[in-house]
Amino acid sequence: MVTICTYNARTLASESSIEDLLMQARMIRHDVIGLAETRRRHPFNTVYDTGEELFLGTCDSRGVGGVGVLVNTSLSMNIDSFEQLTTRIGRLRLKRCGSTPALTVFVVYAPTSNYDEEEVEAFYMDLERFYREDHTFFKVIIGDFNAKIGPRRSSEERHIGTHGLKWNEQDSVGMEDFHGDQPAPSLDFQQLTNMLWGMGNMQSRRPLGQRIAT
C-alpha cells in the first residue's frame, strides 16, 4: 500500500520553511506528499541523509504557484522522475519495485475563482491533456484545487464521494467537470481531523490535507 498526502505549503522558498516541512512530515505516516504553492524562483532537488528526496518546482513571474513532492525513504528507490509541467502542474513517476506497481502522481495547484475563466479553463485543459497522454496504468491526481466539492447529491455522481463541505458552484465547476470525465471515482475521503500541520512554534495549526492509500 502506498500512502499519498497533499499539502498547500504557502511557501517553500526559504531553508527554514523546508526544515519545518521535513520536521512535521516525519510525524505522520506517508510515502509521498504532494506540495502546492512552493513560490520558489529556482527549482530545488536534494536527497537527505535519511533517504528522503525532495523536488520543488518554481512559481510564475507573479510569484504565484509552484508544485513539488516529498518522497519518503520507503519509496525513494522507486523514483523514476519528477517534472514540473507548468507552474501549476507537476508529475512524479514511480517505477515498479517489488510489490509496488508503477505509478504516476500528478500534483496540482489550481487557480482560484478570482482568476479569469480562460485561465481556469486552460489549467484544466492542460491537466486533462497530461493525464490522457500518460500511459501508466495507475495514476493519481492530488493537490490544492481551490474548490469546494460538496457531498454526492445523486446516485449518478459516482465520481464524487459522500464526504465534503457544502457546495460552491462557482469554484467547483472546473473540478467537477474534470472528475466527471474520468473513469475512476474520487473525492471519497473523510477529513482526518487529527492530521494538523504546525508551523514553527506550533501556535499556528491547520489541516495537512487528505491522505490517499492506493
PDB file of C-alpha atoms in Angstrom:
ATOM      1  CA  MET A   1       0.000   0.000   0.000  1.00  0.00           C
ATOM      2  CA  VAL A   2       1.229   3.486  -0.897  1.00  0.00           C
ATOM      3  CA  THR A   3       0.133   6.375   1.333  1.00  0.00           C
ATOM      4  CA  ILE A   4      -0.125   9.670  -0.557  1.00  0.00           C
ATOM      5  CA  CYS A   5      -0.781  13.040   1.110  1.00  0.00           C
ATOM      6  CA  THR A   6      -1.202  16.554  -0.199  1.00  0.00           C
ATOM      7  CA  TYR A   7      -0.302  19.878   1.418  1.00  0.00           C
ATOM      8  CA  ASN A   8      -0.501  23.548   0.461  1.00  0.00           C
ATOM      9  CA  ALA A   9       2.792  24.830   1.840  1.00  0.00           C
ATOM     10  CA  ARG A  10       2.080  28.547   1.204  1.00  0.00           C
ATOM     11  CA  THR A  11       5.811  28.882   0.522  1.00  0.00           C
ATOM     12  CA  LEU A  12       8.937  26.742   0.447  1.00  0.00           C
ATOM     13  CA  ALA A  13      11.247  29.496  -0.731  1.00  0.00           C
ATOM     14  CA  SER A  14      13.450  29.553   2.370  1.00  0.00           C
ATOM     15  CA  GLU A  15      15.610  26.977   4.120  1.00  0.00           C
ATOM     16  CA  SER A  16      13.640  27.402   7.335  1.00  0.00           C
ATOM     17  CA  SER A  17      10.334  26.607   5.610  1.00  0.00           C
ATOM     18  CA  ILE A  18      11.854  23.444   4.143  1.00  0.00           C
ATOM     19  CA  GLU A  19      13.200  22.433   7.556  1.00  0.00           C
ATOM     20  CA  ASP A  20       9.714  22.895   9.023  1.00  0.00           C
ATOM     21  CA  LEU A  21       8.257  20.744   6.253  1.00  0.00           C
ATOM     22  CA  LEU A  22      10.697  17.907   6.917  1.00  0.00           C
ATOM     23  CA  MET A  23      10.239  18.055  10.681  1.00  0.00           C
ATOM     24  CA  GLN A  24       6.448  17.941  10.533  1.00  0.00           C
ATOM     25  CA  ALA A  25       6.324  15.362   7.730  1.00  0.00           C
ATOM     26  CA  ARG A  26       8.279  12.922   9.879  1.00  0.00           C
ATOM     27  CA  MET A  27       5.450  12.988  12.410  1.00  0.00           C
ATOM     28  CA  ILE A  28       2.928  11.370  10.056  1.00  0.00           C
ATOM     29  CA  ARG A  29       2.785   8.159   8.060  1.00  0.00           C
ATOM     30  CA  HIS A  30       3.341   8.871   4.377  1.00  0.00           C
ATOM     31  CA  ASP A  31       5.152   7.687   1.277  1.00  0.00           C
ATOM     32  CA  VAL A  32       4.576  10.754  -0.906  1.00  0.00           C
ATOM     33  CA  ILE A  33       3.474  14.290  -0.027  1.00  0.00           C
ATOM     34  CA  GLY A  34       2.386  16.463  -2.936  1.00  0.00           C
ATOM     35  CA  LEU A  35       3.285  20.106  -2.319  1.00  0.00           C
ATOM     36  CA  ALA A  36       1.427  23.125  -3.701  1.00  0.00           C
ATOM     37  CA  GLU A  37       2.448  26.790  -3.692  1.00  0.00           C
ATOM     38  CA  THR A  38       6.211  26.483  -3.338  1.00  0.00           C
ATOM     39  CA  ARG A  39       6.648  30.099  -4.562  1.00  0.00           C
ATOM     40  CA  ARG A  40      10.267  29.405  -5.437  1.00  0.00           C
ATOM     41  CA  ARG A  41      12.214  31.313  -8.085  1.00  0.00           C
ATOM     42  CA  HIS A  42      14.609  28.427  -8.680  1.00  0.00           C
ATOM     43  CA  PRO A  43      13.999  24.654  -8.748  1.00  0.00           C
ATOM     44  CA  PHE A  44      15.319  22.547  -5.898  1.00  0.00           C
ATOM     45  CA  ASN A  45      16.141  18.843  -5.610  1.00  0.00           C
ATOM     46  CA  THR A  46      18.042  17.044  -2.896  1.00  0.00           C
ATOM     47  CA  VAL A  47      18.370  13.644  -1.232  1.00  0.00           C
ATOM     48  CA  TYR A  48      18.708  13.773   2.547  1.00  0.00           C
ATOM     49  CA  ASP A  49      20.789  11.508   4.773  1.00  0.00           C
ATOM     50  CA  THR A  50      17.551   9.837   5.849  1.00  0.00           C
ATOM     51  CA  GLY A  51      16.891   8.772   2.255  1.00  0.00           C
ATOM     52  CA  GLU A  52      14.027  11.215   1.705  1.00  0.00           C
ATOM     53  CA  GLU A  53      14.059  13.050  -1.617  1.00  0.00           C
ATOM     54  CA  LEU A  54      12.571  16.499  -2.164  1.00  0.00           C
ATOM     55  CA  PHE A  55      11.643  18.054  -5.512  1.00  0.00           C
ATOM     56  CA  LEU A  56      10.453  21.670  -5.631  1.00  0.00           C
ATOM     57  CA  GLY A  57       9.343  23.485  -8.762  1.00  0.00           C
ATOM     58  CA  THR A  58       9.157  27.203  -9.485  1.00  0.00           C
ATOM     59  CA  CYS A  59       6.435  29.847  -9.395  1.00  0.00           C
ATOM     60  CA  ASP A  60       5.410  32.125 -12.246  1.00  0.00           C
ATOM     61  CA  SER A  61       6.607  35.697 -12.824  1.00  0.00           C
ATOM     62  CA  ARG A  62       3.956  36.982 -10.403  1.00  0.00           C
ATOM     63  CA  GLY A  63       5.297  34.799  -7.591  1.00  0.00           C
ATOM     64  CA  VAL A  64       2.266  32.503  -7.777  1.00  0.00           C
ATOM     65  CA  GLY A  65       2.253  28.721  -7.827  1.00  0.00           C
ATOM     66  CA  GLY A  66       4.974  26.136  -7.916  1.00  0.00           C
ATOM     67  CA  VAL A  67       4.485  22.458  -7.071  1.00  0.00           C
ATOM     68  CA  GLY A  68       6.700  19.699  -5.746  1.00  0.00           C
ATOM     69  CA  VAL A  69       6.859  16.377  -3.910  1.00  0.00           C
ATOM     70  CA  LEU A  70       8.496  14.919  -0.843  1.00  0.00           C
ATOM     71  CA  VAL A  71       9.161  11.198  -1.234  1.00  0.00           C
ATOM     72  CA  ASN A  72       9.770   9.190   1.917  1.00  0.00           C
ATOM     73  CA  THR A  73      12.654   6.769   2.342  1.00  0.00           C
ATOM     74  CA  SER A  74      10.266   3.837   1.918  1.00  0.00           C
ATOM     75  CA  LEU A  75       9.606   4.780  -1.714  1.00  0.00           C
ATOM     76  CA  SER A  76      12.717   6.691  -2.770  1.00  0.00           C
ATOM     77  CA  MET A  77      14.132   3.701  -4.649  1.00  0.00           C
ATOM     78  CA  ASN A  78      11.003   3.723  -6.821  1.00  0.00           C
ATOM     79  CA  ILE A  79      11.537   7.254  -8.157  1.00  0.00           C
ATOM     80  CA  ASP A  80      11.849   7.418 -11.921  1.00  0.00           C
ATOM     81  CA  SER A  81      11.480  11.179 -12.438  1.00  0.00           C
ATOM     82  CA  PHE A  82       9.794  14.390 -11.364  1.00  0.00           C
ATOM     83  CA  GLU A  83       8.887  17.101 -13.861  1.00  0.00           C
ATOM     84  CA  GLN A  84       7.183  20.429 -13.373  1.00  0.00           C
ATOM     85  CA  LEU A  85       4.992  20.507 -16.471  1.00  0.00           C
ATOM     86  CA  THR A  86       3.647  24.005 -15.768  1.00  0.00           C
ATOM     87  CA  THR A  87       3.937  26.287 -12.742  1.00  0.00           C
ATOM     88  CA  ARG A  88       0.695  24.674 -11.539  1.00  0.00           C
ATOM     89  CA  ILE A  89       1.142  21.021 -12.547  1.00  0.00           C
ATOM     90  CA  GLY A  90       3.906  18.577 -11.654  1.00  0.00           C
ATOM     91  CA  ARG A  91       4.347  14.879 -12.418  1.00  0.00           C
ATOM     92  CA  LEU A  92       6.096  12.271 -10.282  1.00  0.00           C
ATOM     93  CA  ARG A  93       6.742   8.941 -11.951  1.00  0.00           C
ATOM     94  CA  LEU A  94       7.406   5.920  -9.772  1.00  0.00           C
ATOM     95  CA  LYS A  95       8.731   2.729 -11.319  1.00  0.00           C
ATOM     96  CA  ARG A  96       7.702  -0.756 -10.343  1.00  0.00           C
ATOM     97  CA  CYS A  97       9.749  -2.148  -7.479  1.00  0.00           C
ATOM     98  CA  GLY A  98       8.871  -5.312  -5.593  1.00  0.00           C
ATOM     99  CA  SER A  99       5.171  -5.370  -4.752  1.00  0.00           C
ATOM    100  CA  THR A 100       4.723  -1.668  -5.601  1.00  0.00           C
ATOM    101  CA  PRO A 101       3.390  -1.151  -9.155  1.00  0.00           C
ATOM    102  CA  ALA A 102       4.415   1.667 -11.484  1.00  0.00           C
ATOM    103  CA  LEU A 103       2.527   4.814 -10.533  1.00  0.00           C
ATOM    104  CA  THR A 104       2.194   8.385 -11.812  1.00  0.00           C
ATOM    105  CA  VAL A 105       1.292  11.119  -9.327  1.00  0.00           C
ATOM    106  CA  PHE A 106       0.135  14.482 -10.693  1.00  0.00           C
ATOM    107  CA  VAL A 107       0.489  17.348  -8.207  1.00  0.00           C
ATOM    108  CA  VAL A 108      -1.585  20.447  -8.937  1.00  0.00           C
ATOM    109  CA  TYR A 109      -2.288  23.950  -7.693  1.00  0.00           C
ATOM    110  CA  ALA A 110      -5.429  25.253  -9.393  1.00  0.00           C
ATOM    111  CA  PRO A 111      -6.321  28.913  -9.951  1.00  0.00           C
ATOM    112  CA  THR A 112      -8.989  30.307  -7.644  1.00  0.00           C
ATOM    113  CA  SER A 113     -12.313  31.618  -8.911  1.00  0.00           C
ATOM    114  CA  ASN A 114     -10.816  35.129  -8.785  1.00  0.00           C
ATOM    115  CA  TYR A 115      -8.855  34.365 -11.939  1.00  0.00           C
ATOM    116  CA  ASP A 116     -10.224  34.847 -15.426  1.00  0.00           C
ATOM    117  CA  GLU A 117     -12.361  31.998 -16.680  1.00  0.00           C
ATOM    118  CA  GLU A 118      -9.909  31.487 -19.549  1.00  0.00           C
ATOM    119  CA  GLU A 119      -7.014  30.869 -17.151  1.00  0.00           C
ATOM    120  CA  VAL A 120      -9.020  28.410 -15.062  1.00  0.00           C
ATOM    121  CA  GLU A 121     -10.167  26.571 -18.178  1.00  0.00           C
ATOM    122  CA  ALA A 122      -6.608  26.472 -19.541  1.00  0.00           C
ATOM    123  CA  PHE A 123      -5.414  24.851 -16.311  1.00  0.00           C
ATOM    124  CA  TYR A 124      -7.976  22.043 -16.525  1.00  0.00           C
ATOM    125  CA  MET A 125      -7.319  21.541 -20.231  1.00  0.00           C
ATOM    126  CA  ASP A 126      -3.595  21.186 -19.525  1.00  0.00           C
ATOM    127  CA  LEU A 127      -4.271  18.760 -16.694  1.00  0.00           C
ATOM    128  CA  GLU A 128      -6.592  16.637 -18.811  1.00  0.00           C
ATOM    129  CA  ARG A 129      -4.059  16.549 -21.651  1.00  0.00           C
ATOM    130  CA  PHE A 130      -1.193  15.484 -19.389  1.00  0.00           C
ATOM    131  CA  TYR A 131      -3.431  12.883 -17.749  1.00  0.00           C
ATOM    132  CA  ARG A 132      -4.523  11.364 -21.044  1.00  0.00           C
ATOM    133  CA  GLU A 133      -1.025  11.392 -22.536  1.00  0.00           C
ATOM    134  CA  ASP A 134       0.387   9.436 -19.597  1.00  0.00           C
ATOM    135  CA  HIS A 135       0.039   5.716 -20.212  1.00  0.00           C
ATOM    136  CA  THR A 136       0.848   4.477 -16.723  1.00  0.00           C
ATOM    137  CA  PHE A 137      -1.932   2.135 -15.572  1.00  0.00           C
ATOM    138  CA  PHE A 138      -2.118   3.614 -12.058  1.00  0.00           C
ATOM    139  CA  LYS A 139      -2.498   7.413 -11.943  1.00  0.00           C
ATOM    140  CA  VAL A 140      -3.338   9.716  -9.041  1.00  0.00           C
ATOM    141  CA  ILE A 141      -4.124  13.448  -9.083  1.00  0.00           C
ATOM    142  CA  ILE A 142      -3.551  15.316  -5.824  1.00  0.00           C
ATOM    143  CA  GLY A 143      -3.097  18.925  -4.771  1.00  0.00           C
ATOM    144  CA  ASP A 144      -4.951  22.120  -3.995  1.00  0.00           C
ATOM    145  CA  PHE A 145      -7.867  22.577  -6.388  1.00  0.00           C
ATOM    146  CA  ASN A 146      -9.070  25.770  -4.658  1.00  0.00           C
ATOM    147  CA  ALA A 147     -12.602  24.403  -4.900  1.00  0.00           C
ATOM    148  CA  LYS A 148     -15.340  23.193  -2.602  1.00  0.00           C
ATOM    149  CA  ILE A 149     -16.937  19.998  -3.825  1.00  0.00           C
ATOM    150  CA  GLY A 150     -19.840  19.049  -1.590  1.00  0.00           C
ATOM    151  CA  PRO A 151     -21.048  15.522  -0.868  1.00  0.00           C
ATOM    152  CA  ARG A 152     -22.719  13.406  -3.537  1.00  0.00           C
ATOM    153  CA  ARG A 153     -26.138  14.798  -4.456  1.00  0.00           C
ATOM    154  CA  SER A 154     -27.430  11.941  -6.607  1.00  0.00           C
ATOM    155  CA  SER A 155     -26.573   8.308  -7.319  1.00  0.00           C
ATOM    156  CA  GLU A 156     -25.339   9.288 -10.798  1.00  0.00           C
ATOM    157  CA  GLU A 157     -22.455  11.316  -9.320  1.00  0.00           C
ATOM    158  CA  ARG A 158     -20.316   8.234  -8.735  1.00  0.00           C
ATOM    159  CA  HIS A 159     -17.097  10.256  -9.118  1.00  0.00           C
ATOM    160  CA  ILE A 160     -17.994  12.288  -6.024  1.00  0.00           C
ATOM    161  CA  GLY A 161     -17.777  10.819  -2.541  1.00  0.00           C
ATOM    162  CA  THR A 162     -20.047  11.123   0.467  1.00  0.00           C
ATOM    163  CA  HIS A 163     -17.758  13.460   2.413  1.00  0.00           C
ATOM    164  CA  GLY A 164     -17.128  17.139   1.743  1.00  0.00           C
ATOM    165  CA  LEU A 165     -18.012  20.737   2.518  1.00  0.00           C
ATOM    166  CA  LYS A 166     -21.122  22.483   1.245  1.00  0.00           C
ATOM    167  CA  TRP A 167     -21.253  23.096  -2.491  1.00  0.00           C
ATOM    168  CA  ASN A 168     -19.696  26.197  -4.027  1.00  0.00           C
ATOM    169  CA  GLU A 169     -20.952  26.199  -7.604  1.00  0.00           C
ATOM    170  CA  GLN A 170     -18.540  28.855  -8.889  1.00  0.00           C
ATOM    171  CA  ASP A 171     -15.379  27.238  -7.517  1.00  0.00           C
ATOM    172  CA  SER A 172     -16.307  23.647  -8.273  1.00  0.00           C
ATOM    173  CA  VAL A 173     -17.340  23.777 -11.942  1.00  0.00           C
ATOM    174  CA  GLY A 174     -13.946  23.034 -13.461  1.00  0.00           C
ATOM    175  CA  MET A 175     -13.038  20.399 -10.916  1.00  0.00           C
ATOM    176  CA  GLU A 176     -16.369  18.602 -11.105  1.00  0.00           C
ATOM    177  CA  ASP A 177     -16.320  18.579 -14.903  1.00  0.00           C
ATOM    178  CA  PHE A 178     -12.782  17.217 -14.952  1.00  0.00           C
ATOM    179  CA  HIS A 179     -13.567  14.420 -12.495  1.00  0.00           C
ATOM    180  CA  GLY A 180     -16.795  13.667 -14.282  1.00  0.00           C
ATOM    181  CA  ASP A 181     -14.815  12.862 -17.411  1.00  0.00           C
ATOM    182  CA  GLN A 182     -12.538  10.373 -15.660  1.00  0.00           C
ATOM    183  CA  PRO A 183     -13.348   6.691 -15.186  1.00  0.00           C
ATOM    184  CA  ALA A 184     -12.212   6.387 -11.574  1.00  0.00           C
ATOM    185  CA  PRO A 185     -14.238   7.610  -8.578  1.00  0.00           C
ATOM    186  CA  SER A 186     -12.625  10.182  -6.335  1.00  0.00           C
ATOM    187  CA  LEU A 187     -13.231  12.647  -3.525  1.00  0.00           C
ATOM    188  CA  ASP A 188     -14.433   9.880  -1.216  1.00  0.00           C
ATOM    189  CA  PHE A 189     -12.076  10.515   1.676  1.00  0.00           C
ATOM    190  CA  GLN A 190     -13.273  11.621   5.081  1.00  0.00           C
ATOM    191  CA  GLN A 191     -11.435  14.528   6.682  1.00  0.00           C
ATOM    192  CA  LEU A 192      -8.738  13.290   9.032  1.00  0.00           C
ATOM    193  CA  THR A 193      -9.214  15.707  11.891  1.00  0.00           C
ATOM    194  CA  ASN A 194      -6.096  14.593  13.754  1.00  0.00           C
ATOM    195  CA  MET A 195      -3.760  15.489  10.893  1.00  0.00           C
ATOM    196  CA  LEU A 196      -2.603  19.022  11.583  1.00  0.00           C
ATOM    197  CA  TRP A 197       0.384  20.960  10.398  1.00  0.00           C
ATOM    198  CA  GLY A 198       2.231  23.020  12.994  1.00  0.00           C
ATOM    199  CA  MET A 199       4.452  25.822  11.804  1.00  0.00           C
ATOM    200  CA  GLY A 200       7.409  26.942  13.881  1.00  0.00           C
ATOM    201  CA  ASN A 201       6.308  27.253  17.495  1.00  0.00           C
ATOM    202  CA  MET A 202       3.151  25.185  16.799  1.00  0.00           C
ATOM    203  CA  GLN A 203       0.880  28.160  17.597  1.00  0.00           C
ATOM    204  CA  SER A 204      -0.459  28.155  14.051  1.00  0.00           C
ATOM    205  CA  ARG A 205      -2.012  24.865  13.036  1.00  0.00           C
ATOM    206  CA  ARG A 206      -4.098  23.906  10.030  1.00  0.00           C
ATOM    207  CA  PRO A 207      -5.200  20.685   8.296  1.00  0.00           C
ATOM    208  CA  LEU A 208      -2.449  18.926   6.396  1.00  0.00           C
ATOM    209  CA  GLY A 209      -4.910  17.727   3.781  1.00  0.00           C
ATOM    210  CA  GLN A 210      -6.320  14.402   2.721  1.00  0.00           C
ATOM    211  CA  ARG A 211      -4.497  11.108   2.622  1.00  0.00           C
ATOM    212  CA  ILE A 212      -4.999   8.521  -0.078  1.00  0.00           C
ATOM    213  CA  ALA A 213      -3.936   4.907   0.241  1.00  0.00           C
ATOM    214  CA  THR A 214      -3.633   3.204  -3.102  1.00  0.00           C
TER     215      THR A 214
END
